[in-house]
C-alpha cells in the first residue's frame, strides 16, 4: 500500500474560492498531497471584497481538531501512512479562537507547523481583530516552525517599519526571539509601483537568504499568501527540508501569479493549476 503524504489546514473559508481553506486544499491537491481541514471561520467573500465574517463556535473547532487527531495524528503510535505530517494555520480571526487552537495543537500532533498570520484581505478588509495580535504573538509564534508574514503583517507583529534588508533582519530576529524557527517575510507589498523585482527574505536558525522573482502586472493575486504557505506545508508533508520547501513554494506561487485565469471582477485568484506537481 503506497504511503500518501497528508497535510492539514486550520483556517477560514473563502466563498469565492480564491483564498483560505479552498485555496489550501486546491494547493495540497496540485502538489500531490491529501488535504484535511479544520474550519475556524466562514466569510462571505468574492474577488471584490469581504462582505461578512462568522466565527465558528469554539466547541466545533475543538471537535474538528479532535476528530482529525483521533485518526491521523502523528503523535499516535500507528502506521505512518495514516499520519498528518505537516499543517498550516491561516485566518483565525479572534483572540479566543487563537487561544483555543493553540491549546489543542500545543503538543504538535500534526507534525511541522507553518503559520500564516492572516490579518487583512486583499481588498483591505480586516481578518484579524486588533486585540488578537497579542494573542497570536503569545500563543502561536512559539509553536511555529515556519512563519510567513507579508510586509504589513511583519511590521504589525514587530513594530518595525521595513524598508531595507537590515529592517527585515531586525524584524525577523524579533520573531525568532518569540519562538519562531524560520521566518519568511514576503516582499510583494514593497515598492509595487517602482520595482520590477519582488524580493522575499528568509531567515533560518542557521542562516539566511533572499528569493527574487519578476513582479507581474496583474490584479489577479487573491490568495497568494494562503497558497504560498499551503504549498510550503505540502512540501514539508512530503518530507522535504524547510529550505527546499520554501524554494518550491516560491517557484509555485510565481507560476500561479504569472499565468492568471482572469476570474471575477476584482482581485481574481491565482492559478492553482499552474502549481501541478511533476
PDB file of C-alpha atoms in Angstrom:
ATOM      1  CA  UNK A   1       0.000   0.000   0.000  1.00  0.00           C
ATOM      2  CA  UNK A   2       1.516   3.303  -1.115  1.00  0.00           C
ATOM      3  CA  UNK A   3       2.033   5.991   1.510  1.00  0.00           C
ATOM      4  CA  UNK A   4       0.217   9.209   0.644  1.00  0.00           C
ATOM      5  CA  UNK A   5       1.530  12.449   2.160  1.00  0.00           C
ATOM      6  CA  UNK A   6      -1.121  14.210   4.224  1.00  0.00           C
ATOM      7  CA  UNK A   7      -1.437  17.825   5.365  1.00  0.00           C
ATOM      8  CA  UNK A   8      -3.929  19.784   7.430  1.00  0.00           C
ATOM      9  CA  UNK A   9      -5.119  23.379   7.201  1.00  0.00           C
ATOM     10  CA  UNK A  10      -6.761  25.260  10.071  1.00  0.00           C
ATOM     11  CA  UNK A  11      -8.200  28.433   8.602  1.00  0.00           C
ATOM     12  CA  UNK A  12     -11.251  30.316   7.385  1.00  0.00           C
ATOM     13  CA  UNK A  13     -13.455  29.656   4.382  1.00  0.00           C
ATOM     14  CA  UNK A  14     -13.463  31.921   1.304  1.00  0.00           C
ATOM     15  CA  UNK A  15     -16.778  31.534  -0.503  1.00  0.00           C
ATOM     16  CA  UNK A  16     -15.162  32.921  -3.657  1.00  0.00           C
ATOM     17  CA  UNK A  17     -12.698  30.030  -3.654  1.00  0.00           C
ATOM     18  CA  UNK A  18      -9.514  32.030  -4.101  1.00  0.00           C
ATOM     19  CA  UNK A  19      -8.079  32.062  -0.595  1.00  0.00           C
ATOM     20  CA  UNK A  20      -8.485  30.383   2.783  1.00  0.00           C
ATOM     21  CA  UNK A  21      -9.430  26.733   3.161  1.00  0.00           C
ATOM     22  CA  UNK A  22     -10.397  26.463  -0.501  1.00  0.00           C
ATOM     23  CA  UNK A  23      -7.022  27.709  -1.751  1.00  0.00           C
ATOM     24  CA  UNK A  24      -5.198  25.484   0.731  1.00  0.00           C
ATOM     25  CA  UNK A  25      -6.975  22.313  -0.355  1.00  0.00           C
ATOM     26  CA  UNK A  26      -6.512  23.140  -4.048  1.00  0.00           C
ATOM     27  CA  UNK A  27      -2.811  23.687  -3.419  1.00  0.00           C
ATOM     28  CA  UNK A  28      -2.412  20.451  -1.459  1.00  0.00           C
ATOM     29  CA  UNK A  29      -4.117  18.567  -4.290  1.00  0.00           C
ATOM     30  CA  UNK A  30      -1.985  20.148  -7.010  1.00  0.00           C
ATOM     31  CA  UNK A  31       1.181  19.302  -5.082  1.00  0.00           C
ATOM     32  CA  UNK A  32       0.204  15.644  -4.715  1.00  0.00           C
ATOM     33  CA  UNK A  33      -0.778  15.802  -1.042  1.00  0.00           C
ATOM     34  CA  UNK A  34      -4.040  14.663   0.558  1.00  0.00           C
ATOM     35  CA  UNK A  35      -5.568  17.632   2.380  1.00  0.00           C
ATOM     36  CA  UNK A  36      -7.691  17.815   5.517  1.00  0.00           C
ATOM     37  CA  UNK A  37      -9.263  20.884   7.090  1.00  0.00           C
ATOM     38  CA  UNK A  38     -10.474  22.469  10.295  1.00  0.00           C
ATOM     39  CA  UNK A  39     -12.816  25.377   9.645  1.00  0.00           C
ATOM     40  CA  UNK A  40     -12.270  28.311  12.027  1.00  0.00           C
ATOM     41  CA  UNK A  41     -14.377  30.988  10.328  1.00  0.00           C
ATOM     42  CA  UNK A  42     -16.804  31.472   7.457  1.00  0.00           C
ATOM     43  CA  UNK A  43     -16.615  34.512   5.197  1.00  0.00           C
ATOM     44  CA  UNK A  44     -18.995  35.861   2.586  1.00  0.00           C
ATOM     45  CA  UNK A  45     -16.272  36.839   0.141  1.00  0.00           C
ATOM     46  CA  UNK A  46     -15.556  37.268  -3.556  1.00  0.00           C
ATOM     47  CA  UNK A  47     -12.924  38.967  -5.700  1.00  0.00           C
ATOM     48  CA  UNK A  48     -14.479  42.352  -4.879  1.00  0.00           C
ATOM     49  CA  UNK A  49     -14.091  42.053  -1.117  1.00  0.00           C
ATOM     50  CA  UNK A  50     -15.340  40.561   2.147  1.00  0.00           C
ATOM     51  CA  UNK A  51     -18.999  41.163   2.900  1.00  0.00           C
ATOM     52  CA  UNK A  52     -19.406  39.233   6.161  1.00  0.00           C
ATOM     53  CA  UNK A  53     -17.459  37.104   8.656  1.00  0.00           C
ATOM     54  CA  UNK A  54     -18.837  34.476  11.031  1.00  0.00           C
ATOM     55  CA  UNK A  55     -16.643  32.804  13.634  1.00  0.00           C
ATOM     56  CA  UNK A  56     -17.140  29.068  14.074  1.00  0.00           C
ATOM     57  CA  UNK A  57     -18.072  28.212  17.697  1.00  0.00           C
ATOM     58  CA  UNK A  58     -15.103  27.112  19.796  1.00  0.00           C
ATOM     59  CA  UNK A  59     -16.589  23.729  20.660  1.00  0.00           C
ATOM     60  CA  UNK A  60     -16.923  22.923  16.953  1.00  0.00           C
ATOM     61  CA  UNK A  61     -13.320  23.963  16.315  1.00  0.00           C
ATOM     62  CA  UNK A  62     -12.167  21.717  19.165  1.00  0.00           C
ATOM     63  CA  UNK A  63     -14.273  18.840  17.858  1.00  0.00           C
ATOM     64  CA  UNK A  64     -12.802  19.145  14.364  1.00  0.00           C
ATOM     65  CA  UNK A  65      -9.225  19.090  15.687  1.00  0.00           C
ATOM     66  CA  UNK A  66     -10.009  16.156  17.975  1.00  0.00           C
ATOM     67  CA  UNK A  67     -11.585  14.277  15.071  1.00  0.00           C
ATOM     68  CA  UNK A  68      -8.509  14.702  12.858  1.00  0.00           C
ATOM     69  CA  UNK A  69      -6.147  13.859  15.725  1.00  0.00           C
ATOM     70  CA  UNK A  70      -8.052  10.691  16.657  1.00  0.00           C
ATOM     71  CA  UNK A  71      -7.447   9.174  13.229  1.00  0.00           C
ATOM     72  CA  UNK A  72      -4.500  10.954  11.639  1.00  0.00           C
ATOM     73  CA  UNK A  73      -2.322  12.287  14.471  1.00  0.00           C
ATOM     74  CA  UNK A  74       1.450  11.877  14.200  1.00  0.00           C
ATOM     75  CA  UNK A  75       1.500  11.796  17.994  1.00  0.00           C
ATOM     76  CA  UNK A  76      -0.141   8.378  17.928  1.00  0.00           C
ATOM     77  CA  UNK A  77       1.929   5.188  17.533  1.00  0.00           C
ATOM     78  CA  UNK A  78       0.328   3.974  14.339  1.00  0.00           C
ATOM     79  CA  UNK A  79       1.192   3.338  10.698  1.00  0.00           C
ATOM     80  CA  UNK A  80       2.878   6.382   9.129  1.00  0.00           C
ATOM     81  CA  UNK A  81       0.591   6.023   6.126  1.00  0.00           C
ATOM     82  CA  UNK A  82      -2.204   7.430   8.239  1.00  0.00           C
ATOM     83  CA  UNK A  83      -0.422  10.429   9.759  1.00  0.00           C
ATOM     84  CA  UNK A  84      -0.655  14.124   9.016  1.00  0.00           C
ATOM     85  CA  UNK A  85       2.983  15.135   8.584  1.00  0.00           C
ATOM     86  CA  UNK A  86       2.617  18.926   8.393  1.00  0.00           C
ATOM     87  CA  UNK A  87      -0.075  21.532   8.948  1.00  0.00           C
ATOM     88  CA  UNK A  88      -0.708  25.210   8.447  1.00  0.00           C
ATOM     89  CA  UNK A  89      -2.711  27.816  10.297  1.00  0.00           C
ATOM     90  CA  UNK A  90      -4.281  30.697   8.417  1.00  0.00           C
ATOM     91  CA  UNK A  91      -7.155  33.018   9.307  1.00  0.00           C
ATOM     92  CA  UNK A  92      -8.386  32.548  12.879  1.00  0.00           C
ATOM     93  CA  UNK A  93      -9.920  35.968  13.405  1.00  0.00           C
ATOM     94  CA  UNK A  94     -10.173  36.404  17.167  1.00  0.00           C
ATOM     95  CA  UNK A  95      -8.092  36.029  20.305  1.00  0.00           C
ATOM     96  CA  UNK A  96     -10.486  33.394  21.613  1.00  0.00           C
ATOM     97  CA  UNK A  97     -10.078  31.214  18.530  1.00  0.00           C
ATOM     98  CA  UNK A  98      -6.292  31.661  18.605  1.00  0.00           C
ATOM     99  CA  UNK A  99      -6.131  30.539  22.220  1.00  0.00           C
ATOM    100  CA  UNK A 100      -8.444  27.593  21.501  1.00  0.00           C
ATOM    101  CA  UNK A 101      -6.378  26.370  18.553  1.00  0.00           C
ATOM    102  CA  UNK A 102      -3.068  26.925  20.346  1.00  0.00           C
ATOM    103  CA  UNK A 103      -4.244  24.807  23.272  1.00  0.00           C
ATOM    104  CA  UNK A 104      -5.337  21.957  21.019  1.00  0.00           C
ATOM    105  CA  UNK A 105      -2.154  21.836  18.915  1.00  0.00           C
ATOM    106  CA  UNK A 106       0.404  22.641  21.622  1.00  0.00           C
ATOM    107  CA  UNK A 107       1.657  19.045  21.588  1.00  0.00           C
ATOM    108  CA  UNK A 108       2.309  19.317  17.826  1.00  0.00           C
ATOM    109  CA  UNK A 109       0.113  16.329  16.934  1.00  0.00           C
ATOM    110  CA  UNK A 110       0.262  17.129  13.227  1.00  0.00           C
ATOM    111  CA  UNK A 111       3.980  17.497  12.550  1.00  0.00           C
ATOM    112  CA  UNK A 112       5.644  20.731  11.494  1.00  0.00           C
ATOM    113  CA  UNK A 113       3.614  23.933  11.646  1.00  0.00           C
ATOM    114  CA  UNK A 114       3.516  26.693   9.030  1.00  0.00           C
ATOM    115  CA  UNK A 115       1.866  29.817  10.456  1.00  0.00           C
ATOM    116  CA  UNK A 116       0.461  32.369   8.009  1.00  0.00           C
ATOM    117  CA  UNK A 117      -0.603  35.330  10.194  1.00  0.00           C
ATOM    118  CA  UNK A 118      -3.568  36.433   8.088  1.00  0.00           C
ATOM    119  CA  UNK A 119      -4.574  39.942   9.116  1.00  0.00           C
ATOM    120  CA  UNK A 120      -6.082  41.754   6.119  1.00  0.00           C
ATOM    121  CA  UNK A 121      -7.873  40.543   2.987  1.00  0.00           C
ATOM    122  CA  UNK A 122      -6.615  41.513  -0.475  1.00  0.00           C
ATOM    123  CA  UNK A 123      -9.347  44.127  -0.749  1.00  0.00           C
ATOM    124  CA  UNK A 124      -8.418  45.678   2.601  1.00  0.00           C
ATOM    125  CA  UNK A 125     -10.984  44.116   4.953  1.00  0.00           C
ATOM    126  CA  UNK A 126      -9.534  43.242   8.386  1.00  0.00           C
ATOM    127  CA  UNK A 127      -9.479  39.480   9.052  1.00  0.00           C
ATOM    128  CA  UNK A 128      -7.859  39.596  12.493  1.00  0.00           C
ATOM    129  CA  UNK A 129      -9.247  41.644  15.346  1.00  0.00           C
ATOM    130  CA  UNK A 130      -6.757  44.142  16.758  1.00  0.00           C
ATOM    131  CA  UNK A 131      -6.754  42.564  20.220  1.00  0.00           C
ATOM    132  CA  UNK A 132      -5.970  39.201  18.628  1.00  0.00           C
ATOM    133  CA  UNK A 133      -2.478  40.259  17.508  1.00  0.00           C
ATOM    134  CA  UNK A 134      -1.162  39.971  21.066  1.00  0.00           C
ATOM    135  CA  UNK A 135      -2.757  36.526  21.412  1.00  0.00           C
ATOM    136  CA  UNK A 136      -1.152  35.378  18.170  1.00  0.00           C
ATOM    137  CA  UNK A 137       2.262  36.562  19.345  1.00  0.00           C
ATOM    138  CA  UNK A 138       1.891  34.943  22.752  1.00  0.00           C
ATOM    139  CA  UNK A 139       0.271  31.627  21.868  1.00  0.00           C
ATOM    140  CA  UNK A 140       1.142  30.730  18.271  1.00  0.00           C
ATOM    141  CA  UNK A 141       4.546  32.226  17.451  1.00  0.00           C
ATOM    142  CA  UNK A 142       6.329  29.906  19.931  1.00  0.00           C
ATOM    143  CA  UNK A 143       4.790  26.886  18.148  1.00  0.00           C
ATOM    144  CA  UNK A 144       5.647  27.878  14.565  1.00  0.00           C
ATOM    145  CA  UNK A 145       8.318  26.053  12.608  1.00  0.00           C
ATOM    146  CA  UNK A 146       7.865  28.499   9.729  1.00  0.00           C
ATOM    147  CA  UNK A 147       6.168  31.931   9.829  1.00  0.00           C
ATOM    148  CA  UNK A 148       5.140  33.528   6.515  1.00  0.00           C
ATOM    149  CA  UNK A 149       4.076  37.167   7.054  1.00  0.00           C
ATOM    150  CA  UNK A 150       3.870  39.705   4.263  1.00  0.00           C
ATOM    151  CA  UNK A 151       5.450  43.102   4.902  1.00  0.00           C
ATOM    152  CA  UNK A 152       2.452  44.747   6.636  1.00  0.00           C
ATOM    153  CA  UNK A 153       1.973  41.658   8.826  1.00  0.00           C
ATOM    154  CA  UNK A 154       5.656  41.539   9.780  1.00  0.00           C
ATOM    155  CA  UNK A 155       5.507  45.239  10.647  1.00  0.00           C
ATOM    156  CA  UNK A 156       2.365  44.749  12.761  1.00  0.00           C
ATOM    157  CA  UNK A 157       3.944  41.841  14.647  1.00  0.00           C
ATOM    158  CA  UNK A 158       7.242  43.621  15.351  1.00  0.00           C
ATOM    159  CA  UNK A 159       6.573  47.373  15.244  1.00  0.00           C
ATOM    160  CA  UNK A 160       9.369  47.827  12.692  1.00  0.00           C
ATOM    161  CA  UNK A 161       8.924  49.837   9.508  1.00  0.00           C
ATOM    162  CA  UNK A 162      10.549  47.508   6.992  1.00  0.00           C
ATOM    163  CA  UNK A 163      12.242  49.405   4.178  1.00  0.00           C
ATOM    164  CA  UNK A 164      15.649  47.742   3.893  1.00  0.00           C
ATOM    165  CA  UNK A 165      17.345  44.373   4.233  1.00  0.00           C
ATOM    166  CA  UNK A 166      18.550  45.434   7.679  1.00  0.00           C
ATOM    167  CA  UNK A 167      14.994  46.287   8.738  1.00  0.00           C
ATOM    168  CA  UNK A 168      13.807  42.868   7.589  1.00  0.00           C
ATOM    169  CA  UNK A 169      16.556  41.175   9.556  1.00  0.00           C
ATOM    170  CA  UNK A 170      15.706  43.124  12.719  1.00  0.00           C
ATOM    171  CA  UNK A 171      12.054  42.151  12.384  1.00  0.00           C
ATOM    172  CA  UNK A 172      12.926  38.504  11.783  1.00  0.00           C
ATOM    173  CA  UNK A 173      15.157  38.369  14.840  1.00  0.00           C
ATOM    174  CA  UNK A 174      12.321  39.696  16.995  1.00  0.00           C
ATOM    175  CA  UNK A 175      10.039  36.981  15.662  1.00  0.00           C
ATOM    176  CA  UNK A 176      12.670  34.294  16.210  1.00  0.00           C
ATOM    177  CA  UNK A 177      13.207  35.502  19.749  1.00  0.00           C
ATOM    178  CA  UNK A 178       9.456  34.958  20.232  1.00  0.00           C
ATOM    179  CA  UNK A 179       9.965  31.303  19.356  1.00  0.00           C
ATOM    180  CA  UNK A 180       9.621  31.044  15.570  1.00  0.00           C
ATOM    181  CA  UNK A 181      12.220  28.818  13.926  1.00  0.00           C
ATOM    182  CA  UNK A 182      12.209  30.131  10.336  1.00  0.00           C
ATOM    183  CA  UNK A 183      10.776  33.451   9.153  1.00  0.00           C
ATOM    184  CA  UNK A 184       9.814  34.170   5.544  1.00  0.00           C
ATOM    185  CA  UNK A 185       8.993  37.866   5.054  1.00  0.00           C
ATOM    186  CA  UNK A 186       7.217  38.183   1.720  1.00  0.00           C
ATOM    187  CA  UNK A 187       8.087  41.388  -0.104  1.00  0.00           C
ATOM    188  CA  UNK A 188       5.210  41.619  -2.553  1.00  0.00           C
ATOM    189  CA  UNK A 189       3.932  44.820  -0.922  1.00  0.00           C
ATOM    190  CA  UNK A 190       7.294  46.584  -1.238  1.00  0.00           C
ATOM    191  CA  UNK A 191       7.638  49.299  -3.890  1.00  0.00           C
ATOM    192  CA  UNK A 192       4.902  47.806  -6.042  1.00  0.00           C
ATOM    193  CA  UNK A 193       4.869  50.729  -8.468  1.00  0.00           C
ATOM    194  CA  UNK A 194       8.628  51.219  -8.679  1.00  0.00           C
ATOM    195  CA  UNK A 195      10.343  47.846  -8.680  1.00  0.00           C
ATOM    196  CA  UNK A 196      10.176  45.155 -11.346  1.00  0.00           C
ATOM    197  CA  UNK A 197      11.503  42.600  -8.857  1.00  0.00           C
ATOM    198  CA  UNK A 198       9.733  41.070  -5.872  1.00  0.00           C
ATOM    199  CA  UNK A 199      12.104  40.084  -3.060  1.00  0.00           C
ATOM    200  CA  UNK A 200      11.382  37.781  -0.120  1.00  0.00           C
ATOM    201  CA  UNK A 201      13.657  37.450   2.909  1.00  0.00           C
ATOM    202  CA  UNK A 202      14.214  34.059   4.533  1.00  0.00           C
ATOM    203  CA  UNK A 203      15.769  33.794   7.988  1.00  0.00           C
ATOM    204  CA  UNK A 204      16.546  30.301   9.245  1.00  0.00           C
ATOM    205  CA  UNK A 205      18.153  29.249  12.546  1.00  0.00           C
ATOM    206  CA  UNK A 206      21.445  28.591  10.742  1.00  0.00           C
ATOM    207  CA  UNK A 207      21.482  31.210   8.004  1.00  0.00           C
ATOM    208  CA  UNK A 208      19.551  33.499   5.714  1.00  0.00           C
ATOM    209  CA  UNK A 209      18.946  34.117   2.018  1.00  0.00           C
ATOM    210  CA  UNK A 210      16.691  36.052  -0.319  1.00  0.00           C
ATOM    211  CA  UNK A 211      14.389  34.911  -3.112  1.00  0.00           C
ATOM    212  CA  UNK A 212      13.550  37.082  -6.102  1.00  0.00           C
ATOM    213  CA  UNK A 213      11.007  36.881  -8.880  1.00  0.00           C
ATOM    214  CA  UNK A 214       9.623  39.261 -11.516  1.00  0.00           C
ATOM    215  CA  UNK A 215       6.747  41.489 -10.466  1.00  0.00           C
ATOM    216  CA  UNK A 216       3.853  40.725 -12.799  1.00  0.00           C
ATOM    217  CA  UNK A 217       1.390  43.493 -13.790  1.00  0.00           C
ATOM    218  CA  UNK A 218      -1.808  41.667 -12.826  1.00  0.00           C
ATOM    219  CA  UNK A 219      -4.619  42.367 -10.354  1.00  0.00           C
ATOM    220  CA  UNK A 220      -5.216  38.628 -10.009  1.00  0.00           C
ATOM    221  CA  UNK A 221      -3.251  37.982  -6.827  1.00  0.00           C
ATOM    222  CA  UNK A 222      -6.033  36.963  -4.456  1.00  0.00           C
ATOM    223  CA  UNK A 223      -4.904  34.093  -2.223  1.00  0.00           C
ATOM    224  CA  UNK A 224      -1.162  34.483  -2.761  1.00  0.00           C
ATOM    225  CA  UNK A 225      -0.328  34.250   0.942  1.00  0.00           C
ATOM    226  CA  UNK A 226      -2.591  31.284   1.594  1.00  0.00           C
ATOM    227  CA  UNK A 227      -1.349  29.485  -1.494  1.00  0.00           C
ATOM    228  CA  UNK A 228       2.329  30.087  -0.770  1.00  0.00           C
ATOM    229  CA  UNK A 229       2.061  28.815   2.806  1.00  0.00           C
ATOM    230  CA  UNK A 230      -0.083  25.845   1.715  1.00  0.00           C
ATOM    231  CA  UNK A 231       2.484  24.840  -0.886  1.00  0.00           C
ATOM    232  CA  UNK A 232       5.236  25.106   1.709  1.00  0.00           C
ATOM    233  CA  UNK A 233       3.175  22.900   4.021  1.00  0.00           C
ATOM    234  CA  UNK A 234       2.572  20.345   1.298  1.00  0.00           C
ATOM    235  CA  UNK A 235       6.291  20.046   0.577  1.00  0.00           C
ATOM    236  CA  UNK A 236       7.061  19.590   4.283  1.00  0.00           C
ATOM    237  CA  UNK A 237       4.390  16.883   4.425  1.00  0.00           C
ATOM    238  CA  UNK A 238       6.224  15.070   1.635  1.00  0.00           C
ATOM    239  CA  UNK A 239       9.386  15.051   3.726  1.00  0.00           C
ATOM    240  CA  UNK A 240      11.246  17.900   2.044  1.00  0.00           C
ATOM    241  CA  UNK A 241      13.555  20.146   4.059  1.00  0.00           C
ATOM    242  CA  UNK A 242      12.395  23.583   5.194  1.00  0.00           C
ATOM    243  CA  UNK A 243      14.700  25.359   2.738  1.00  0.00           C
ATOM    244  CA  UNK A 244      13.704  23.154  -0.195  1.00  0.00           C
ATOM    245  CA  UNK A 245      10.019  23.602   0.693  1.00  0.00           C
ATOM    246  CA  UNK A 246      10.369  27.393   0.759  1.00  0.00           C
ATOM    247  CA  UNK A 247      12.129  27.444  -2.611  1.00  0.00           C
ATOM    248  CA  UNK A 248       9.484  25.200  -4.179  1.00  0.00           C
ATOM    249  CA  UNK A 249       6.684  27.348  -2.743  1.00  0.00           C
ATOM    250  CA  UNK A 250       8.301  30.447  -4.246  1.00  0.00           C
ATOM    251  CA  UNK A 251       8.543  28.799  -7.666  1.00  0.00           C
ATOM    252  CA  UNK A 252       4.952  27.619  -7.481  1.00  0.00           C
ATOM    253  CA  UNK A 253       3.428  30.941  -6.422  1.00  0.00           C
ATOM    254  CA  UNK A 254       5.420  32.708  -9.131  1.00  0.00           C
ATOM    255  CA  UNK A 255       3.916  30.336 -11.700  1.00  0.00           C
ATOM    256  CA  UNK A 256       0.435  30.790 -10.224  1.00  0.00           C
ATOM    257  CA  UNK A 257       0.663  34.586 -10.468  1.00  0.00           C
ATOM    258  CA  UNK A 258       2.314  34.704 -13.889  1.00  0.00           C
ATOM    259  CA  UNK A 259      -0.409  32.604 -15.536  1.00  0.00           C
ATOM    260  CA  UNK A 260      -3.653  34.352 -14.466  1.00  0.00           C
ATOM    261  CA  UNK A 261      -7.028  32.726 -15.101  1.00  0.00           C
ATOM    262  CA  UNK A 262      -8.948  36.049 -15.040  1.00  0.00           C
ATOM    263  CA  UNK A 263     -11.828  35.043 -12.760  1.00  0.00           C
ATOM    264  CA  UNK A 264     -14.039  37.655 -11.095  1.00  0.00           C
ATOM    265  CA  UNK A 265     -14.441  41.426 -11.398  1.00  0.00           C
ATOM    266  CA  UNK A 266     -11.882  42.397  -8.758  1.00  0.00           C
ATOM    267  CA  UNK A 267      -8.703  40.864  -7.351  1.00  0.00           C
ATOM    268  CA  UNK A 268      -9.024  37.477  -9.020  1.00  0.00           C
ATOM    269  CA  UNK A 269      -7.471  34.283  -7.660  1.00  0.00           C
ATOM    270  CA  UNK A 270      -4.056  32.972  -8.577  1.00  0.00           C
ATOM    271  CA  UNK A 271      -3.877  29.991 -10.914  1.00  0.00           C
ATOM    272  CA  UNK A 272      -3.606  26.845  -8.809  1.00  0.00           C
ATOM    273  CA  UNK A 273      -3.430  24.666 -11.926  1.00  0.00           C
ATOM    274  CA  UNK A 274      -0.014  26.201 -12.639  1.00  0.00           C
ATOM    275  CA  UNK A 275       1.320  24.574  -9.476  1.00  0.00           C
ATOM    276  CA  UNK A 276       0.873  20.979 -10.601  1.00  0.00           C
ATOM    277  CA  UNK A 277       3.472  18.588  -9.168  1.00  0.00           C
ATOM    278  CA  UNK A 278       5.606  16.754 -11.700  1.00  0.00           C
TER     279      UNK A 278
END
